[in-house]
Coordinates of C-alpha atoms in Angstrom, one line a residue:
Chain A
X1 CA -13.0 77.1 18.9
X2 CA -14.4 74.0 16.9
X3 CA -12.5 71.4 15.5
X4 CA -13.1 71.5 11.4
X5 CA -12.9 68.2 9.8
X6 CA -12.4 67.6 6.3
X7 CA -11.9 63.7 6.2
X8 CA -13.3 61.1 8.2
X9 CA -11.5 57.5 8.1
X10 CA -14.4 54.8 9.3
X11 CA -12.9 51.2 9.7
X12 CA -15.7 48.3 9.2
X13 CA -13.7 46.2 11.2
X14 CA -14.4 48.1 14.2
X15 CA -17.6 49.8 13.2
X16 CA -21.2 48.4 11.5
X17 CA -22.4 49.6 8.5
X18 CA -25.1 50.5 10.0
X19 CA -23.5 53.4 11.9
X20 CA -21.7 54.6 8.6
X21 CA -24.6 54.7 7.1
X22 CA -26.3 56.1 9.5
X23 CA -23.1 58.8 10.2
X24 CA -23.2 59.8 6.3
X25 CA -26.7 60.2 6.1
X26 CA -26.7 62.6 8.6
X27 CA -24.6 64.7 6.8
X28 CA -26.3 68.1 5.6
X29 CA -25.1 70.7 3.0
X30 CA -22.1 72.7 3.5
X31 CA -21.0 69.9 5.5
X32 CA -17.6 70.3 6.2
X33 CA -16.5 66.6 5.6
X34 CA -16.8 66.2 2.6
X35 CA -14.0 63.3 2.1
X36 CA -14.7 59.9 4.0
X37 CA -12.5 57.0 3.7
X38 CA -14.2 53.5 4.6
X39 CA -11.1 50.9 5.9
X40 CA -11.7 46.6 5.6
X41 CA -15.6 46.0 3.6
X42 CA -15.4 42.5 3.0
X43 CA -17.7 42.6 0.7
X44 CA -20.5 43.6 3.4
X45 CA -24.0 44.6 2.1
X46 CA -25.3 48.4 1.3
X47 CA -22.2 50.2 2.1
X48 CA -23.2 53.9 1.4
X49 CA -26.9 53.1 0.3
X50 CA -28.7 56.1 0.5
X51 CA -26.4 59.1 0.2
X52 CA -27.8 62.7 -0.4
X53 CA -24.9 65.0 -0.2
X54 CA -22.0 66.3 -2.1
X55 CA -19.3 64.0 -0.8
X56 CA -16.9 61.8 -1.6
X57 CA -16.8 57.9 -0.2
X58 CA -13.3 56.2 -1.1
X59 CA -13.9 52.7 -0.1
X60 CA -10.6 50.6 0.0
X61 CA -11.7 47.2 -0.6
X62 CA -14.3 45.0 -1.9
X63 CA -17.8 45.5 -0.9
X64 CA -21.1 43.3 -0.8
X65 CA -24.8 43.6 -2.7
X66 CA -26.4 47.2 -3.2
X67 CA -23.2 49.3 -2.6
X68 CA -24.2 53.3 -3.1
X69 CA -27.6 51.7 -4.1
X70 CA -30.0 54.9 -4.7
X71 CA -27.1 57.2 -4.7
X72 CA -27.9 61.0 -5.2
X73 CA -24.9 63.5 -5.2
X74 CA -22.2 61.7 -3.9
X75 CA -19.1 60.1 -5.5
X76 CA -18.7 56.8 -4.5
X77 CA -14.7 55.4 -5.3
X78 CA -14.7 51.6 -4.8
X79 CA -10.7 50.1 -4.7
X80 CA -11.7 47.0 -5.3
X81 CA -14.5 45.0 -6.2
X82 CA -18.5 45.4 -6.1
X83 CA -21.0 43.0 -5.9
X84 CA -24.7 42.5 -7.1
X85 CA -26.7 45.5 -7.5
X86 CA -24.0 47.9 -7.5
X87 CA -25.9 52.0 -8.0
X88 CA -29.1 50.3 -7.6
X89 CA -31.7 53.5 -8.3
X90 CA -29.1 55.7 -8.3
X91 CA -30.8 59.6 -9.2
X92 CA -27.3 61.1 -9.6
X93 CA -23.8 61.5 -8.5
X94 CA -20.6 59.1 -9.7
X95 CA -19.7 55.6 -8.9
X96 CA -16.3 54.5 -9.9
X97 CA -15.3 50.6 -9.5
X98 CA -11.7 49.9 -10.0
X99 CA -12.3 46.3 -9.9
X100 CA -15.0 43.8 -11.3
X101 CA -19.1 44.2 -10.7
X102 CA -21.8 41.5 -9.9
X103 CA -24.5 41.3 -11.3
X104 CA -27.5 44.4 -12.0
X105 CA -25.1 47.2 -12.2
X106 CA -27.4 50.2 -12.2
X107 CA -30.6 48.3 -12.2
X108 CA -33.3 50.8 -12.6
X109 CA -31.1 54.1 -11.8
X110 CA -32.5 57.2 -12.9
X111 CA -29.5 59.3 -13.4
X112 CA -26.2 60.1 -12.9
X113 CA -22.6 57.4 -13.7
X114 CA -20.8 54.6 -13.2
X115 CA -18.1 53.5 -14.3
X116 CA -16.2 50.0 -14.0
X117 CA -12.7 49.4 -14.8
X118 CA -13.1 45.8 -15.1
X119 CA -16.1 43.9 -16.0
X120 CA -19.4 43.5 -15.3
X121 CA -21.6 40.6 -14.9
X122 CA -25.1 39.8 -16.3
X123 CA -27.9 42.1 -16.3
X124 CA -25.7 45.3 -16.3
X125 CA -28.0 48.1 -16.8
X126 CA -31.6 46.3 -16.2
X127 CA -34.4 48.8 -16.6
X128 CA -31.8 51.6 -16.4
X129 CA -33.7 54.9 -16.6
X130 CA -31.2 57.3 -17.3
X131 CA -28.2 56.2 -15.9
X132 CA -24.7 56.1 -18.0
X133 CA -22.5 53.1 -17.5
X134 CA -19.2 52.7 -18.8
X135 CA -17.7 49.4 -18.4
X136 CA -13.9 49.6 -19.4
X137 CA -14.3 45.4 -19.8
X138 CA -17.1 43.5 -20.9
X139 CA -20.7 42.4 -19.6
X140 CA -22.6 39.2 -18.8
X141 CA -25.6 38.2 -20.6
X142 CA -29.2 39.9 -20.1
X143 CA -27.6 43.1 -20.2
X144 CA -29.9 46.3 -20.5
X145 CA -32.7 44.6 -20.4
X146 CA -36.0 46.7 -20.2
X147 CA -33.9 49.3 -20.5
X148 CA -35.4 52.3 -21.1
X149 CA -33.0 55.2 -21.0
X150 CA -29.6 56.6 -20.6
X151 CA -26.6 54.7 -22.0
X152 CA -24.2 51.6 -21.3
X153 CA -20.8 51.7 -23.2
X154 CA -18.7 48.7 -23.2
X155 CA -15.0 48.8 -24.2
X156 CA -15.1 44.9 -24.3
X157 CA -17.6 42.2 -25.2
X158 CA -21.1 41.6 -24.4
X159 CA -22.9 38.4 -23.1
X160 CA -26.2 36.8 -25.0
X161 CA -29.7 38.4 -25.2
X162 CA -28.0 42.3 -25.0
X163 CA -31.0 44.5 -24.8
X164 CA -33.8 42.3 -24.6
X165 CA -37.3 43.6 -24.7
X166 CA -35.2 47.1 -24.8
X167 CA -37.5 50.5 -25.0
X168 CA -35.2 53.8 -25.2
X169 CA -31.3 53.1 -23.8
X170 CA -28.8 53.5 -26.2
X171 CA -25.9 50.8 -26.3
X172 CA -22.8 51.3 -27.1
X173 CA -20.3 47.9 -27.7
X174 CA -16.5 48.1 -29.1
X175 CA -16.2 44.4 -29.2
X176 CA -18.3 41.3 -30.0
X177 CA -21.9 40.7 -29.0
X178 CA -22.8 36.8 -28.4
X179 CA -26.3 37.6 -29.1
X180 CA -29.1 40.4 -29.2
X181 CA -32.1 39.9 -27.4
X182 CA -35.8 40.2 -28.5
X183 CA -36.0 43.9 -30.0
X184 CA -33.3 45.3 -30.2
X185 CA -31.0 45.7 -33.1
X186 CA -28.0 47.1 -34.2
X187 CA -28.5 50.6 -35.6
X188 CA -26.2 53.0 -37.7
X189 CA -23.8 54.8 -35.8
X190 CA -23.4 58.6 -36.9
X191 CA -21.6 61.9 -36.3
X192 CA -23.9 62.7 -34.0
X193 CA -23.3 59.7 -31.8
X194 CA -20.0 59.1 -32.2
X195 CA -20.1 63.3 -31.0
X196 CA -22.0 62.2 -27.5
X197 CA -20.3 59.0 -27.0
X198 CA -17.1 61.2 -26.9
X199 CA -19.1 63.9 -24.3
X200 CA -19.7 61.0 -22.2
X201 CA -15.6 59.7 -22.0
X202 CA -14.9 63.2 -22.2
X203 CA -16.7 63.7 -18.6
X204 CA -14.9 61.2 -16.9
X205 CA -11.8 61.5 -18.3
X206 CA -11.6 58.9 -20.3
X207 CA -11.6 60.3 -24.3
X208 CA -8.6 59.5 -25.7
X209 CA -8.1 56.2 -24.0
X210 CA -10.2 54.4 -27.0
X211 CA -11.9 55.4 -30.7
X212 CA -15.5 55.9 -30.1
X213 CA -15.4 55.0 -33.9
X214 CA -14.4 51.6 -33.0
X215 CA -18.1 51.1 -31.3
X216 CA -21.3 49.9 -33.1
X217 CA -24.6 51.1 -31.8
X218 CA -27.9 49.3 -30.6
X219 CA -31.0 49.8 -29.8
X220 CA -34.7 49.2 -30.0
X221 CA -36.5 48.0 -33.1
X222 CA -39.8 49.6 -31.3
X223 CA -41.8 46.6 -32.0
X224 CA -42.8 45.5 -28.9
X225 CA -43.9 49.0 -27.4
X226 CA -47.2 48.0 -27.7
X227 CA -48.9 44.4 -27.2
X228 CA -49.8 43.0 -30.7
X229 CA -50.9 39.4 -30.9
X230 CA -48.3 38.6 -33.3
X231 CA -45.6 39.3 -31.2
X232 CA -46.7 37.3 -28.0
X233 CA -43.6 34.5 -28.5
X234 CA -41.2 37.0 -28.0
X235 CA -42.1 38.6 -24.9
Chain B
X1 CA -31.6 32.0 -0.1
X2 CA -29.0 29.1 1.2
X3 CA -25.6 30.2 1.3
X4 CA -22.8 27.5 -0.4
X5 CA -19.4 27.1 -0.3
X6 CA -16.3 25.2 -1.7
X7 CA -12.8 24.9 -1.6
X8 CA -10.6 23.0 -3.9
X9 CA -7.0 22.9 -3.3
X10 CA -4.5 22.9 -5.8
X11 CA -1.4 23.5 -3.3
X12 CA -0.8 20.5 -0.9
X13 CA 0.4 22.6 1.6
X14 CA -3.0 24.4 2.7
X15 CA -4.6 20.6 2.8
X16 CA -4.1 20.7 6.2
X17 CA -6.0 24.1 7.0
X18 CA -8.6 23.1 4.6
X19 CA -11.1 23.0 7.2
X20 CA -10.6 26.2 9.2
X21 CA -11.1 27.9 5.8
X22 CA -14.4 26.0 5.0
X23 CA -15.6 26.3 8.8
X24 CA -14.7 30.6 8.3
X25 CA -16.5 30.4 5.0
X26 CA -19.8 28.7 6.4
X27 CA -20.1 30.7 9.1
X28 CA -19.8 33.8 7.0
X29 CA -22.9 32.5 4.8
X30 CA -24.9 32.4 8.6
X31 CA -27.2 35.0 7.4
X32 CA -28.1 33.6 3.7
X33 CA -29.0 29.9 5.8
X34 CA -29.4 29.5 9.5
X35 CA -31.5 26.9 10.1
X36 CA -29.0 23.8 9.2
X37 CA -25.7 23.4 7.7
X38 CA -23.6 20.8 6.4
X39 CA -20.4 19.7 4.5
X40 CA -18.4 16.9 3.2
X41 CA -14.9 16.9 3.6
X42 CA -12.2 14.9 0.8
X43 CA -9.5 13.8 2.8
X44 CA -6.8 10.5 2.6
X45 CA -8.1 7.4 1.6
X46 CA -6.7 4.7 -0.9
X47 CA -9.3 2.2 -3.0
X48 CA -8.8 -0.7 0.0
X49 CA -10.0 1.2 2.6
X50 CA -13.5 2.6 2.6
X51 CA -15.2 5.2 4.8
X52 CA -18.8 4.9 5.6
X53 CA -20.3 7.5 7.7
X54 CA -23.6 7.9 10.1
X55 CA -25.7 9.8 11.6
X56 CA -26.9 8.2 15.5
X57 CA -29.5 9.4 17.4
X58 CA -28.9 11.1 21.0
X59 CA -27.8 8.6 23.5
X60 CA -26.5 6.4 20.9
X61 CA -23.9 3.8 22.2
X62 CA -20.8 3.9 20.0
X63 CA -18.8 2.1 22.2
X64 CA -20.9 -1.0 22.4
X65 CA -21.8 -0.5 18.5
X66 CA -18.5 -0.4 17.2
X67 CA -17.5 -3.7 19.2
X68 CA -20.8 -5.2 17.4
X69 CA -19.6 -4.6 14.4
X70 CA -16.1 -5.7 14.3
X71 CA -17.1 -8.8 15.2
X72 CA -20.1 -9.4 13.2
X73 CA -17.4 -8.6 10.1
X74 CA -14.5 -10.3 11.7
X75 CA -12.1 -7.6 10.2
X76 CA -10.4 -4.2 11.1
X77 CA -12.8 -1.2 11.9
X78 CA -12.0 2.1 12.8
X79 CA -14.6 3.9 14.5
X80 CA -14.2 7.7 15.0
X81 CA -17.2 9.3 16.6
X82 CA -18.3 13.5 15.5
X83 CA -20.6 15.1 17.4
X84 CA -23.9 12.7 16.0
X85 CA -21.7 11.1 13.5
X86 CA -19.5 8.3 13.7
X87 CA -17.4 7.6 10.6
X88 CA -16.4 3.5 10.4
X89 CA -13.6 2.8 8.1
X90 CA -12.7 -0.3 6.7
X91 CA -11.8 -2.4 3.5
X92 CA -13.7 -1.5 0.9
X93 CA -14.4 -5.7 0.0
X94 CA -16.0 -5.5 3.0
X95 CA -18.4 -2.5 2.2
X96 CA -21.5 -3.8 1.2
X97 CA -21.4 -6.6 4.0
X98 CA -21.0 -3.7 6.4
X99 CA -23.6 -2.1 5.1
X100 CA -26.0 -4.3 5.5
X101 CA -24.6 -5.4 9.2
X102 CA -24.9 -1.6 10.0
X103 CA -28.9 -1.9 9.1
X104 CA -29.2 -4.8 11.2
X105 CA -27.1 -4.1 14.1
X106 CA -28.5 -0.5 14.8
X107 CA -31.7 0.5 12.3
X108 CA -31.6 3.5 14.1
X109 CA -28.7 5.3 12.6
X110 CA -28.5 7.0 8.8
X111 CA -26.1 6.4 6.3
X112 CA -24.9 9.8 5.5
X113 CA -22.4 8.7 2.9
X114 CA -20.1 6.1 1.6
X115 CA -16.9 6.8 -0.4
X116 CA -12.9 6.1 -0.2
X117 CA -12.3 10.0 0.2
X118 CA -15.5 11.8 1.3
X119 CA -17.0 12.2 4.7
X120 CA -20.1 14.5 5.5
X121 CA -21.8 15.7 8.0
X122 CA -24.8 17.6 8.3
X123 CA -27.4 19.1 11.6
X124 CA -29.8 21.0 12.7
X125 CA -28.6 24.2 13.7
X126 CA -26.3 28.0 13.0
X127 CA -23.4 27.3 10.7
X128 CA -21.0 27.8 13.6
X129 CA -22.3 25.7 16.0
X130 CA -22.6 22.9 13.6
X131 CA -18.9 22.3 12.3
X132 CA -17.4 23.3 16.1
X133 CA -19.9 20.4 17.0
X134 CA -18.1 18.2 14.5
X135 CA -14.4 19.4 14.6
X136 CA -14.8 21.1 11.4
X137 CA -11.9 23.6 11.5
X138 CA -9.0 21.1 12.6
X139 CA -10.2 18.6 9.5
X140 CA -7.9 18.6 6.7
X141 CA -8.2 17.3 3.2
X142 CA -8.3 17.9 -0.8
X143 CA -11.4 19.7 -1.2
X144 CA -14.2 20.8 0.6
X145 CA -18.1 21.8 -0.3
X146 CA -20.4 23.4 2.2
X147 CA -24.0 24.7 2.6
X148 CA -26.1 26.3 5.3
X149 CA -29.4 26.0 4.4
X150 CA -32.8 28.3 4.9
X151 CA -35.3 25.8 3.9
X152 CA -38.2 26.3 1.5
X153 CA -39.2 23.0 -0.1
X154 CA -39.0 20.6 2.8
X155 CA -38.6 20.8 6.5
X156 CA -35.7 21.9 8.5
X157 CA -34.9 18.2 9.9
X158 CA -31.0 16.9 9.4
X159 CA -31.6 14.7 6.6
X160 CA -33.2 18.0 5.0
X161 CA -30.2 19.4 5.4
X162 CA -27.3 19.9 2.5
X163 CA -24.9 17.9 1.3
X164 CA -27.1 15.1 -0.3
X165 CA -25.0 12.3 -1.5
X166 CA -26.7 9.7 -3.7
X167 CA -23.3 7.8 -4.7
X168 CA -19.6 6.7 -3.5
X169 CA -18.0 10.1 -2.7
X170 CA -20.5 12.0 -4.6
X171 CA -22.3 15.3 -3.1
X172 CA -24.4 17.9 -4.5
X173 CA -25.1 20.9 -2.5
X174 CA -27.8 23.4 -3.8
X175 CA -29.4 27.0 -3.8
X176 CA -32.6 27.7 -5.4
X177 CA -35.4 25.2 -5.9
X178 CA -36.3 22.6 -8.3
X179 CA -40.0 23.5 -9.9
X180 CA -40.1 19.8 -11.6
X181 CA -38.5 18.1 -8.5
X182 CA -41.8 15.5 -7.8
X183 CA -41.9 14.7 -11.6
X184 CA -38.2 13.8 -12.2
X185 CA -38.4 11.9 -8.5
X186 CA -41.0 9.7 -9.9
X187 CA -38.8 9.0 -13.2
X188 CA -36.0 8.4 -11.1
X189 CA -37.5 5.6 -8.9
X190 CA -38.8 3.8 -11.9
X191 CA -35.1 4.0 -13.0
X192 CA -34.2 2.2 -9.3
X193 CA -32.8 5.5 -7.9
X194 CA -34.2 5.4 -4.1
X195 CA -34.6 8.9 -2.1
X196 CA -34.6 9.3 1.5
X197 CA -36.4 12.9 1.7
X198 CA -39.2 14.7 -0.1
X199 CA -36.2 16.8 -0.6
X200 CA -35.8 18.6 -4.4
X201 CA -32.0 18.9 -4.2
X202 CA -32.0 15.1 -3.2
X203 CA -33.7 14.2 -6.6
X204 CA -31.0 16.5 -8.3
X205 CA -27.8 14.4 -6.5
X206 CA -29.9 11.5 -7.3
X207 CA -30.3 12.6 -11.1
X208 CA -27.0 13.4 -11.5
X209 CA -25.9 9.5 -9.2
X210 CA -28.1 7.8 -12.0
X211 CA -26.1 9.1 -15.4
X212 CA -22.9 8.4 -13.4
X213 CA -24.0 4.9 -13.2
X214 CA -25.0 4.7 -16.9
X215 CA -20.8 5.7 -17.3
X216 CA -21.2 9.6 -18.5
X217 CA -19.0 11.7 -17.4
X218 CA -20.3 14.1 -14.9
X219 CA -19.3 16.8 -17.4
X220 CA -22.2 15.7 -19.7
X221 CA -23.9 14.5 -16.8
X222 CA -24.5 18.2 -15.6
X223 CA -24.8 19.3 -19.1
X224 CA -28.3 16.9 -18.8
X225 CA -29.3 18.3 -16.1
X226 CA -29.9 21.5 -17.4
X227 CA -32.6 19.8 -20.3
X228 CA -34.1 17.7 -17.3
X229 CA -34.2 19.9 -14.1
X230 CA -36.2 23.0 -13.9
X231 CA -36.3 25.2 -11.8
X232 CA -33.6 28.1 -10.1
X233 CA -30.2 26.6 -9.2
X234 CA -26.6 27.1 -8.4
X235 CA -25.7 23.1 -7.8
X236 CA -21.9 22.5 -6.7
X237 CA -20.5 18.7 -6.6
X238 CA -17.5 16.6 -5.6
X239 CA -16.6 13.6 -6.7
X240 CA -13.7 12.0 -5.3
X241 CA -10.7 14.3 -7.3
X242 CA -13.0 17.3 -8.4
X243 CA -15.8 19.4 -8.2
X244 CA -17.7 21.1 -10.7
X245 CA -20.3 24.0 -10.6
X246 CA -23.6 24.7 -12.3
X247 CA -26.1 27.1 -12.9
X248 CA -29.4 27.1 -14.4
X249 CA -29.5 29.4 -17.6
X250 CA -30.9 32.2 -15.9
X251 CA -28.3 32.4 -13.7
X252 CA -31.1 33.4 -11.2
X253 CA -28.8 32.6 -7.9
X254 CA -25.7 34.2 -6.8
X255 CA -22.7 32.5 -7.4
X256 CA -18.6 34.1 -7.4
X257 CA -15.6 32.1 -7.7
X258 CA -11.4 32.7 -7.1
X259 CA -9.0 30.7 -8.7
X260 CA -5.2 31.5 -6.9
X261 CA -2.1 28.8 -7.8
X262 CA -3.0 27.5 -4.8
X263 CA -7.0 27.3 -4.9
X264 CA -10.2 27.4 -6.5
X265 CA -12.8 28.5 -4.4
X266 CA -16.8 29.1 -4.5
X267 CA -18.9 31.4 -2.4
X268 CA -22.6 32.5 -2.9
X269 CA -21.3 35.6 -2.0
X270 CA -17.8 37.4 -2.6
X271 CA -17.6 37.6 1.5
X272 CA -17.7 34.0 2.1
X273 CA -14.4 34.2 -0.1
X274 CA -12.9 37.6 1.8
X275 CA -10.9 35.5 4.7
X276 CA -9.4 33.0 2.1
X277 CA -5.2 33.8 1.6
X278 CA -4.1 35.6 -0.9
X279 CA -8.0 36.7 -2.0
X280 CA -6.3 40.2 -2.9
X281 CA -4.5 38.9 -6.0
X282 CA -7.2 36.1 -7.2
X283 CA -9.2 36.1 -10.1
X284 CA -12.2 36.5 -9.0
X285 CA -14.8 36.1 -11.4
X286 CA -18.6 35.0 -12.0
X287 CA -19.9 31.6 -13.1
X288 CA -21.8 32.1 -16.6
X289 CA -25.7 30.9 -16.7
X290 CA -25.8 27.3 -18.4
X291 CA -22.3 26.7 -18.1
X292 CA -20.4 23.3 -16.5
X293 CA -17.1 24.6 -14.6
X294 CA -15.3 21.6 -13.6
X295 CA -11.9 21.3 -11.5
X296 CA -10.1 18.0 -11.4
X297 CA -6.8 16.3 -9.4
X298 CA -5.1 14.1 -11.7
X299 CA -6.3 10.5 -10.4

């Protein structure tokens, strides 16, 4: 008779993150454990970086830099805080932060969501290609920058320069914005957005905690797609 | 990379683990800087009395030095001897007298700093074994900044190292590196600032020394810097009853801080700030770009 597990509890006081990392990328489909709990992080580096699986990883505390960075699959639950480079390339799967982000949330992730309950610092979303970030707080400056798809909603404010040299994303702010960077503007905000801003809280459970009619939308001016002489101050 | 730290104390009661804390926090920041490390330490101290600290070579003779130089002022020293760093009290009328005693008596040692409040000390060396080597975790005091260094724009040598002080119980410790550092050096001498190093953070404590002097505050002395410096940079300073922290307006280095009733407290990273009490219920938040964050004891 085997033993079948359905949690596993790893404490980072006693163990490296390099054998939980190691331990969860091991894990093949059908796995059985599909629940790990991760005890003490101390804001340690690249807890969870690299998951391919449909798991779940509650980690109960705050963690380091590049936390789930290049997730695929996996739902990453972080009770507490998360620091720079939080999703990093992410290609799918969840991230939920019930505390405050660092900087480069999402940088350059291809897919998939994450959400912060608190806020997030500068350069949420940079290059995002596809990712959707909620932030249920506000964001630091340079925010979405290069961005080039996918979407960042923010229940609160954003920092200067949102969207700078911005291609495809589409933004979504509820409060103030201290500034817009080169390119990107704010545009009008129909049905039809107000329809898959709704989708998107709708997915995580959030619709009903806020009006999506409260947001206004931005985006790219699509000016600076293409080098033109006239435009070299502003890159 | 480098790694800082501070701690600024709001709650007399943790004054006198102020230095475990700092000596946990600097060690934690091994990995961002292990080549040297340093800190300065606000402790006691009262306008009469002024402490000047040194750095001695191996073999150095404190004993026979510290004789020498009661004499040769005919007033009250207290000596205490750190590791390579001997810390001479004494009244502060007699600080510039000292001073130039100290230069005569034994060329051979450094003036690390001179205040009523700060001490520092800095070496060659992992985090760890450089504040055991000085007694680091049984200091106790106000406030506290730190830095373990992975050098990039000078050599790893101890007056390489971080905290620079350029002015009574002033201290700037640095991550990043100043781009305009030789220009702003050379501006700075012809304004009778002196540096010791080819060091970039030195010419940024030194900057910073010489609009002190002029009477700004450093508020709008910090606000300056971010017109004259260029380059990546998240500087943190103590004066006497504060410190303050800056970053350039890219905000290109890491930089968290956690304010408690009981503390403020700065960490490159959130893990240098994991060990301090009650870390669960701060606010924990990020320094904006361009922005001067100052925290003060009422004088």
């Amino acid at each position: 008779m085997t033993t079948q597990f359905s949690a596993k509890t790893v404490d980072l006081a006693s163990s490296s993150v390099r054998q939980l990392n190691e331990a969860l990328h091991a894990l093949r489909d059908g796995t059985n454990v599909t629940r790990w709990n991760v005890l003490n992080p101390r804001g340690v580096h690249a807890i969870a970086a690299g998951l391919d699986a449909d798991v779940t990883i509650e980690i109960n505390g705050d963690v380091g830099y590049y936390c789930a960075g290049m997730n695929k699959r996996a739902t990453v639950i972080i009770n507490g805080s998360a620091g720079i480079g939080l999703g990093e390339n992410m290609m799918s799967g969840l991230i939920y932060v019930k505390g405050d982000a660092s900087q480069a949330v999402g940088a350059t992730a291809h897919g998939g969501v994450i959400v912060i309950e608190g806020n997030a610092s500068g350069r949420c979303g940079i290059s995002m290609k596809g990712v959707d970030i909620i932030v249920k707080g506000s964001i630091g400056p340079m925010s979405a920058f290069m961005a080039q798809a996918g979407a960042l909603a923010v229940f609160g404010d954003a920092g200067e320069a949102l969207g700078d040299s911005i291609y495809e994303a589409k933004l979504y702010v509820r409060g103030s914005v201290a500034s817009l960077g080169a390119d990107c503007i704010e545009k009008p905000m129909d049905d039809i957005h107000r329809a898959e801003l709704f989708a998107k809280f709708e997915s995580i459970g959030v619709a009903g905690e806020i009006d999506v009619g409260e947001f206004k939308r931005y985006g790219s001016a699509r000016t600076l797609y293409h080098f033109h002489v006239d435009n070299a101050g502003a890159y | 990379m480098c790694g800082i730290v501070g701690l600024f104390l709001k709650d007399p009661a943790l004054q006198p683990e102020l230095g475990q804390h700092l000596s946990t926090m600097l060690e934690t920041m091994t990995a961002r800087g292990p080549d040297s490390a340093g800190f300065a330490v606000y402790g006691d101290g009262s306008p009469e009395l002024t402490k000047i600290t040194l750095r001695a070579p191996a073999q150095f003779d404190f004993e026979s030095f510290g004789a020498l130089l009661a004499s040769a002022l005919d007033a009250e020293v207290d000596l205490i001897v750190r590791g390579t760093h001997i810390v001479a009290t004494l009244p502060t009328v007699e600080a510039d007298r000292a001073l130039a005693k100290i230069k005569e008596l034994a060329p051979q040692l450094t003036l690390s700093s001179i205040g009523t409040h700060m001490e520092l000390y800095k070496e060659v060396g992992l985090p760890a074994d450089v504040s055991k080597s000085f007694g680091l975790s049984a200091m106790s005091g106000t406030h506290a900044i730190g830095h373990t260094r992975m050098a990039t724009e000078s050599a790893v040598t101890t007056a390489g190292a971080h905290p620079f002080s350029t002015g009574k119980d002033q201290c700037l410790v640095h991550n990043g590196s100043l781009s305009n550092h030789n220009q702003v050096r050379r501006r700075l001498i012809r304004e009778g600032i002196s540096f010791a190093t080819e060091n970039d953070t030195e010419v940024a404590a030194g900057y910073l020394s010489w609009r002190l002097a002029q009477g700004e505050s450093l508020g709008d002395a910090l606000d300056a810097s971010l017109k004259d410096l260029d380059g990546f940079f998240t500087f943190v300073v103590g004066t006497d009853t504060g410190f303050g922290v800056l970053r350039d307006p890219i905000g290109c280095k890491h930089a968290v801080m956690a304010e408690t009733d009981q503390y403020v407290a700065f960490g490159t990273e959130y893990r240098a700030l994991s060990a301090l009490p009650g870390i669960e219920r701060a606010r924990i938040f990020e320094p904006n770009p361009a922005t001067v964050y100052f925290w003060n004891h009422a004088a």
